[in-house]
Amino acid sequence: MASSEGEATRLPPFPLGWYAVGFSSEFARGTVQTRTLGGRELLIARTESGKLSAMDPICPHLGAHMGHGGTVVGESVRCPFHGFRFGTDGACVATGYDTKPPKVSVATKVVHESCGVVLVFLDPRGGPPTFTLPALDDSSYSPLRTKYYRLRGHPQDTTENSVDFGHLSIVHGYSHVQMRSDLELDGPALRARYSMHHPFGLARGSRGLNAEFEVTVRGLGHSMVDIKIPTLGLEARTFVFATPRAEMDLELRIALAVKRLAASQGLHPLLAWVSRAKVLTQLVETIYLRQAFAALANDVEQDFVIWKHKQYVSRPALAQGDGPIARYRRWAEQFYPALAAEG
Ligand code: FES
Ligand SMILES: [Fe+2]
């Protein structure tokens, strides 16, 4: 039944795309862990050589859950019940009795690891990835500072924030918000550029600063924001990863890295002077990382009370001053292939 303007409806719970299942530091070599994605559990294993795999945790032999007592043996995962082993492609490679393994596999999902985060491609129909993520170069950035949240929400809804310019001043207190170019839609990628005055400064009691944001969204689970503070010449890169565990049960991982002073262009003269001394450089980078991350976490947490209680209004009563919400939603339809097939 078609909804009327302003009426709440429901989005399909699991749009296809790449979703974070953890930060790289959570997956040590030789360990096996369980995560939940799209309403199902997933075993994430890192082999002795460092290769990551994501597979169904239920052993096809007699049904043990390999997330509870499973171990990594070389390049395979060993089931705790009878010692059957499975390679990173899911194929059974050994039994626990030195006998010929049965021709059987556990289902696997494709894993992508870049910039310190591990993502898995989810397609509720079980299909292969329909798009790839770039291997981002993080060599000129500090290590990531990260935080994990679990909340009620849907990835399309939380990612819509990137283009919801109206709420930036109302919820986050930004001022002078300006789009710096038209929204770019390129297949599964979306890019928006805007500038504003951010109320959060780099020192206690400061009056905030002007910043430029370039937001790149890839699918509904992977948002990256390159931030510039033109007056200081400082840059940072933030990530927001929205992962649907189950229907309206969302994991949100945020991360931020600051660009090394040595790699930054157009530094404020004082910072350029600081960057000549290693100790001072480390001090400035540490303070900048801490403050910029605090600003990011503060921004994200300000949205929580809205997300916790909001409904999805499929035909919103939009007004001048809103961002390109309608274009974003048309772009997002590509991540629901079942809907497209229904016409
Ligand atoms: S149930 Fe896994 S080896 Fe038997
Ligand atoms: Fe927001």
Coordinates of C-alpha atoms and ligand atoms in Angstrom, one line a residue:
M1 CA 0.0 0.0 0.0
A2 CA 1.4 3.4 -1.0
S3 CA 2.1 5.7 1.9
S4 CA 0.8 9.3 2.0
E5 CA 3.0 12.3 2.7
G6 CA 4.4 12.4 6.2
E7 CA 3.3 8.8 7.1
A8 CA 5.8 6.4 8.7
T9 CA 6.7 3.3 6.8
R10 CA 9.4 0.6 7.1
L11 CA 12.5 0.1 5.1
P12 CA 13.6 -3.4 4.2
P13 CA 16.0 -4.2 7.1
F14 CA 19.2 -5.3 5.3
P15 CA 20.3 -3.2 2.3
L16 CA 23.2 -4.9 0.4
G17 CA 26.6 -3.4 0.9
W18 CA 29.8 -3.5 2.8
Y19 CA 29.5 -3.4 6.6
A20 CA 32.1 -3.1 9.2
V21 CA 32.4 -6.1 11.6
G22 CA 35.2 -4.7 13.6
F23 CA 38.5 -2.8 13.6
S24 CA 41.6 -4.7 12.5
S25 CA 43.1 -4.6 16.0
E26 CA 40.2 -6.8 17.2
F27 CA 41.3 -9.7 15.0
A28 CA 44.7 -11.0 16.1
R29 CA 46.4 -13.8 14.1
G30 CA 45.2 -17.2 15.1
T31 CA 41.9 -16.1 16.6
V32 CA 38.3 -16.9 15.9
Q33 CA 35.4 -14.5 16.8
T34 CA 31.7 -14.3 16.3
R35 CA 29.9 -11.2 15.0
T36 CA 26.2 -10.7 13.9
L37 CA 25.3 -9.2 10.5
G38 CA 22.0 -9.1 8.8
G39 CA 20.3 -11.2 11.5
R40 CA 22.8 -14.1 11.3
E41 CA 26.0 -14.9 13.1
L42 CA 29.3 -14.9 11.3
L43 CA 32.6 -16.4 12.2
I44 CA 35.5 -14.1 11.6
A45 CA 38.9 -15.9 11.7
R46 CA 42.4 -14.6 11.1
T47 CA 44.8 -17.4 10.1
E48 CA 48.4 -17.7 11.2
S49 CA 49.6 -16.0 8.0
G50 CA 47.1 -13.1 8.7
K51 CA 44.4 -13.9 6.1
L52 CA 40.9 -13.0 7.2
S53 CA 37.8 -15.0 6.5
A54 CA 34.1 -14.7 7.3
M55 CA 32.1 -17.9 7.4
D56 CA 29.0 -19.5 8.7
P57 CA 29.8 -20.6 12.3
I58 CA 27.7 -23.8 12.2
C59 CA 29.8 -26.9 11.3
P60 CA 28.2 -29.0 8.5
H61 CA 29.4 -32.2 10.1
L62 CA 27.2 -32.4 13.2
G63 CA 26.3 -28.8 13.8
A64 CA 28.7 -27.5 16.4
H65 CA 29.1 -23.7 16.7
M66 CA 32.7 -23.0 15.8
G67 CA 32.6 -19.6 17.5
H68 CA 32.5 -21.5 20.8
G69 CA 35.8 -23.3 21.1
G70 CA 36.8 -23.3 17.4
T71 CA 40.5 -22.6 16.9
V72 CA 42.8 -21.6 14.0
V73 CA 45.2 -24.3 12.8
G74 CA 47.6 -22.9 10.3
E75 CA 45.4 -21.6 7.5
S76 CA 42.2 -23.3 8.6
V77 CA 39.5 -23.2 11.3
R78 CA 39.1 -26.3 13.5
C79 CA 35.7 -27.3 14.8
P80 CA 35.8 -28.0 18.6
F81 CA 33.5 -31.0 18.3
H82 CA 35.3 -33.6 16.1
G83 CA 38.2 -31.6 14.9
F84 CA 37.1 -31.1 11.2
R85 CA 38.9 -28.2 9.6
F86 CA 37.7 -25.7 7.1
G87 CA 39.9 -23.5 4.8
T88 CA 39.4 -19.8 4.3
D89 CA 37.3 -20.6 1.2
G90 CA 35.0 -22.6 3.5
A91 CA 35.9 -26.1 2.1
C92 CA 36.4 -28.9 4.5
V93 CA 40.1 -29.8 4.3
A94 CA 40.4 -32.4 7.2
T95 CA 38.5 -34.6 9.6
G96 CA 39.7 -35.1 13.2
Y97 CA 40.4 -38.7 12.4
D98 CA 43.0 -38.5 9.6
T99 CA 40.4 -39.7 7.2
K100 CA 39.3 -38.3 3.8
P101 CA 37.3 -35.1 4.4
P102 CA 33.7 -35.1 3.1
K103 CA 33.1 -32.8 0.0
V104 CA 31.4 -30.1 1.9
S105 CA 31.8 -26.4 2.6
V106 CA 30.6 -23.8 5.0
A107 CA 29.2 -20.6 3.3
T108 CA 31.7 -17.7 3.3
K109 CA 31.4 -14.0 2.7
V110 CA 33.9 -11.7 1.0
V111 CA 36.0 -9.6 3.4
H112 CA 37.7 -6.3 2.8
E113 CA 40.3 -4.9 5.2
S114 CA 41.7 -1.3 4.7
C115 CA 42.7 1.6 6.9
G116 CA 42.3 -0.5 10.1
V117 CA 38.8 -1.7 9.6
V118 CA 37.3 -5.0 8.5
L119 CA 34.2 -5.1 6.4
V120 CA 32.1 -7.9 5.0
F121 CA 29.8 -7.8 2.0
L122 CA 26.2 -8.5 2.9
D123 CA 23.6 -9.4 0.2
P124 CA 20.5 -10.9 1.8
R125 CA 20.1 -13.0 -1.4
G126 CA 23.6 -14.5 -0.9
G127 CA 25.1 -12.9 -4.0
P128 CA 28.7 -11.8 -4.6
P129 CA 29.8 -8.2 -4.1
T130 CA 28.1 -5.8 -6.6
F131 CA 30.7 -3.2 -6.0
T132 CA 34.2 -2.8 -4.5
L133 CA 35.7 -0.5 -1.9
P134 CA 39.0 1.3 -2.7
A135 CA 42.2 0.4 -0.9
L136 CA 42.7 3.7 0.9
D137 CA 46.2 5.0 1.5
D138 CA 46.5 5.9 5.2
S139 CA 50.3 6.2 5.3
S140 CA 50.2 10.0 6.0
Y141 CA 47.7 9.6 8.9
S142 CA 48.0 8.8 12.6
P143 CA 46.6 5.5 13.9
L144 CA 42.9 5.4 14.2
R145 CA 41.1 6.4 17.4
T146 CA 37.8 4.4 17.5
K147 CA 34.6 4.0 19.4
Y148 CA 31.7 1.4 19.2
Y149 CA 28.0 2.0 19.9
R150 CA 25.0 -0.2 19.6
L151 CA 21.6 1.5 19.1
R152 CA 18.2 1.3 17.5
G153 CA 18.5 2.3 13.9
H154 CA 18.7 1.5 10.2
P155 CA 21.9 2.2 8.1
Q156 CA 20.0 4.2 5.5
D157 CA 18.6 6.5 8.2
T158 CA 21.8 7.1 10.0
T159 CA 23.7 7.6 6.7
E160 CA 21.1 10.1 5.5
N161 CA 22.6 12.5 8.1
S162 CA 25.4 13.2 5.6
V163 CA 23.0 15.0 3.3
D164 CA 20.6 16.3 5.9
F165 CA 22.0 19.8 6.0
G166 CA 19.0 21.1 7.9
H167 CA 19.8 19.3 11.0
L168 CA 23.5 20.4 11.1
S169 CA 22.7 23.7 12.7
I170 CA 19.6 22.6 14.7
V171 CA 21.1 19.4 16.3
H172 CA 24.9 20.1 16.1
G173 CA 25.1 23.8 16.3
Y174 CA 27.0 24.4 13.1
S175 CA 26.6 27.8 11.5
H176 CA 27.2 29.2 8.0
V177 CA 26.6 25.7 6.5
Q178 CA 27.2 26.0 2.8
M179 CA 27.3 23.3 0.1
R180 CA 30.6 23.7 -1.8
S181 CA 29.5 21.7 -4.9
D182 CA 26.5 19.8 -6.2
L183 CA 25.9 16.3 -4.8
E184 CA 27.9 13.8 -6.8
L185 CA 26.3 10.4 -7.4
D186 CA 28.5 7.8 -9.0
G187 CA 27.0 4.3 -8.9
P188 CA 27.3 3.1 -5.3
A189 CA 29.3 6.2 -4.2
L190 CA 27.9 9.5 -3.1
R191 CA 30.0 12.6 -2.5
A192 CA 29.0 15.9 -0.8
R193 CA 31.2 18.9 0.0
Y194 CA 30.3 21.6 2.5
S195 CA 31.8 24.2 4.7
M196 CA 30.6 25.5 8.1
H197 CA 31.6 26.9 11.4
H198 CA 31.9 24.1 13.9
P199 CA 31.2 25.0 17.5
F200 CA 33.9 22.7 18.9
G201 CA 37.4 24.2 19.1
L202 CA 40.7 22.6 19.5
A203 CA 41.2 24.2 22.9
R204 CA 39.0 24.4 26.0
G205 CA 36.8 27.5 25.9
S206 CA 37.6 28.3 22.3
R207 CA 34.9 29.6 20.0
G208 CA 35.0 26.9 17.4
L209 CA 36.5 27.1 14.0
N210 CA 35.7 27.0 10.3
A211 CA 36.0 23.6 8.6
E212 CA 35.5 22.0 5.2
F213 CA 34.0 18.6 4.9
E214 CA 34.1 16.2 2.0
V215 CA 31.8 13.3 2.7
T216 CA 32.1 10.1 0.6
V217 CA 29.5 7.4 1.2
R218 CA 30.0 4.0 -0.3
G219 CA 26.8 1.9 0.1
L220 CA 24.9 2.6 3.2
G221 CA 27.5 1.2 5.7
H222 CA 30.7 3.1 4.8
S223 CA 30.9 6.9 5.3
M224 CA 34.2 8.8 5.2
V225 CA 34.7 12.5 5.8
D226 CA 37.8 14.3 4.9
I227 CA 38.0 17.4 7.1
K228 CA 40.1 20.5 6.5
I229 CA 40.6 23.4 8.9
P230 CA 41.9 26.0 6.4
T231 CA 43.1 28.6 8.9
L232 CA 45.4 26.1 10.6
G233 CA 46.2 23.8 7.7
L234 CA 45.2 20.8 9.7
E235 CA 43.4 17.8 8.2
A236 CA 41.7 14.7 9.5
R237 CA 39.8 11.8 8.2
T238 CA 36.8 10.3 9.9
F239 CA 34.8 7.2 9.3
V240 CA 31.3 6.3 10.4
F241 CA 30.4 2.6 9.8
A242 CA 26.7 1.6 10.3
T243 CA 26.2 -2.1 10.5
P244 CA 22.8 -3.8 10.7
R245 CA 23.0 -6.6 13.2
A246 CA 19.3 -7.3 13.0
E247 CA 16.2 -5.4 12.1
M248 CA 16.5 -1.9 13.7
D249 CA 19.5 -3.1 15.7
L250 CA 22.5 -1.2 14.6
E251 CA 26.2 -1.1 15.4
L252 CA 27.9 2.2 14.8
R253 CA 31.6 2.3 14.7
I254 CA 33.3 5.7 14.5
A255 CA 37.0 6.3 13.8
L256 CA 39.3 9.3 13.3
A257 CA 42.9 9.7 12.2
V258 CA 44.7 13.1 11.9
K259 CA 47.0 13.9 9.0
R260 CA 50.6 14.0 10.1
L261 CA 52.0 17.6 10.3
A262 CA 54.9 16.6 8.1
A263 CA 52.4 15.6 5.3
S264 CA 50.1 18.6 5.7
Q265 CA 50.1 21.5 3.2
G266 CA 49.6 25.1 4.1
L267 CA 50.2 24.8 7.8
H268 CA 49.7 27.9 10.0
P269 CA 53.2 29.4 10.6
L270 CA 53.2 28.4 14.2
L271 CA 52.4 24.8 13.4
A272 CA 55.0 24.8 10.6
W273 CA 57.5 25.9 13.2
V274 CA 56.3 23.2 15.7
S275 CA 56.6 20.5 12.9
R276 CA 60.4 21.0 12.9
A277 CA 60.7 19.4 16.4
K278 CA 59.7 15.8 16.8
V279 CA 58.6 16.0 20.4
L280 CA 56.4 19.1 19.7
T281 CA 55.0 17.5 16.6
Q282 CA 54.0 14.4 18.6
L283 CA 52.4 16.6 21.3
V284 CA 50.4 18.6 18.8
E285 CA 49.2 15.5 16.9
T286 CA 48.2 13.8 20.1
I287 CA 46.2 16.9 21.3
Y288 CA 44.6 17.3 17.8
L289 CA 43.7 13.7 17.6
R290 CA 42.1 13.8 21.1
Q291 CA 40.1 17.0 20.4
A292 CA 39.0 16.1 16.9
F293 CA 37.8 12.7 18.1
A294 CA 36.0 14.2 21.0
A295 CA 34.2 16.6 18.5
L296 CA 33.3 13.6 16.2
A297 CA 31.9 11.5 19.1
N298 CA 30.0 14.5 20.4
D299 CA 28.5 15.1 17.0
V300 CA 27.5 11.5 16.5
E301 CA 26.1 11.2 20.1
Q302 CA 23.9 14.3 19.6
D303 CA 22.0 12.4 16.9
F304 CA 21.2 9.4 19.1
V305 CA 18.1 10.7 20.8
I306 CA 16.6 11.5 17.4
W307 CA 17.6 8.0 15.9
K308 CA 16.3 6.2 19.0
H309 CA 12.7 7.4 18.5
K310 CA 12.4 8.4 14.9
Q311 CA 10.3 6.7 12.2
Y312 CA 11.1 6.4 8.6
V313 CA 8.8 8.7 6.6
S314 CA 9.0 7.5 3.0
R315 CA 7.3 10.6 1.6
P316 CA 8.8 13.4 3.7
A317 CA 7.2 16.9 3.8
L318 CA 10.4 18.6 2.6
A319 CA 11.0 22.3 2.6
Q320 CA 13.6 24.7 1.3
G321 CA 16.6 24.5 3.6
D322 CA 16.7 20.7 3.6
G323 CA 19.6 19.0 2.0
P324 CA 19.2 16.8 -1.1
I325 CA 17.2 14.1 0.8
A326 CA 15.1 13.1 -2.1
R327 CA 18.2 12.5 -4.4
Y328 CA 19.9 10.5 -1.6
R329 CA 16.9 8.3 -1.2
R330 CA 16.6 7.6 -5.0
W331 CA 20.3 6.8 -4.9
A332 CA 19.8 4.4 -1.9
E333 CA 17.2 2.4 -3.8
Q334 CA 20.0 0.5 -5.6
F335 CA 20.9 -1.3 -2.4
Y336 CA 17.5 -3.0 -2.3
P337 CA 17.5 -5.2 -5.4
A338 CA 14.5 -7.1 -4.3
L339 CA 12.4 -4.0 -4.4
A340 CA 13.7 -3.1 -7.9
A341 CA 12.7 -6.6 -9.1
E342 CA 9.2 -6.1 -7.8
G343 CA 9.1 -2.9 -9.8
Ligands
FES1 S1 30.4 -30.9 14.5 FE1 32.1 -30.0 13.7 S2 33.6 -31.5 13.5 FE2 31.8 -32.6 14.2
FE2 FE 24.0 14.3 12.6

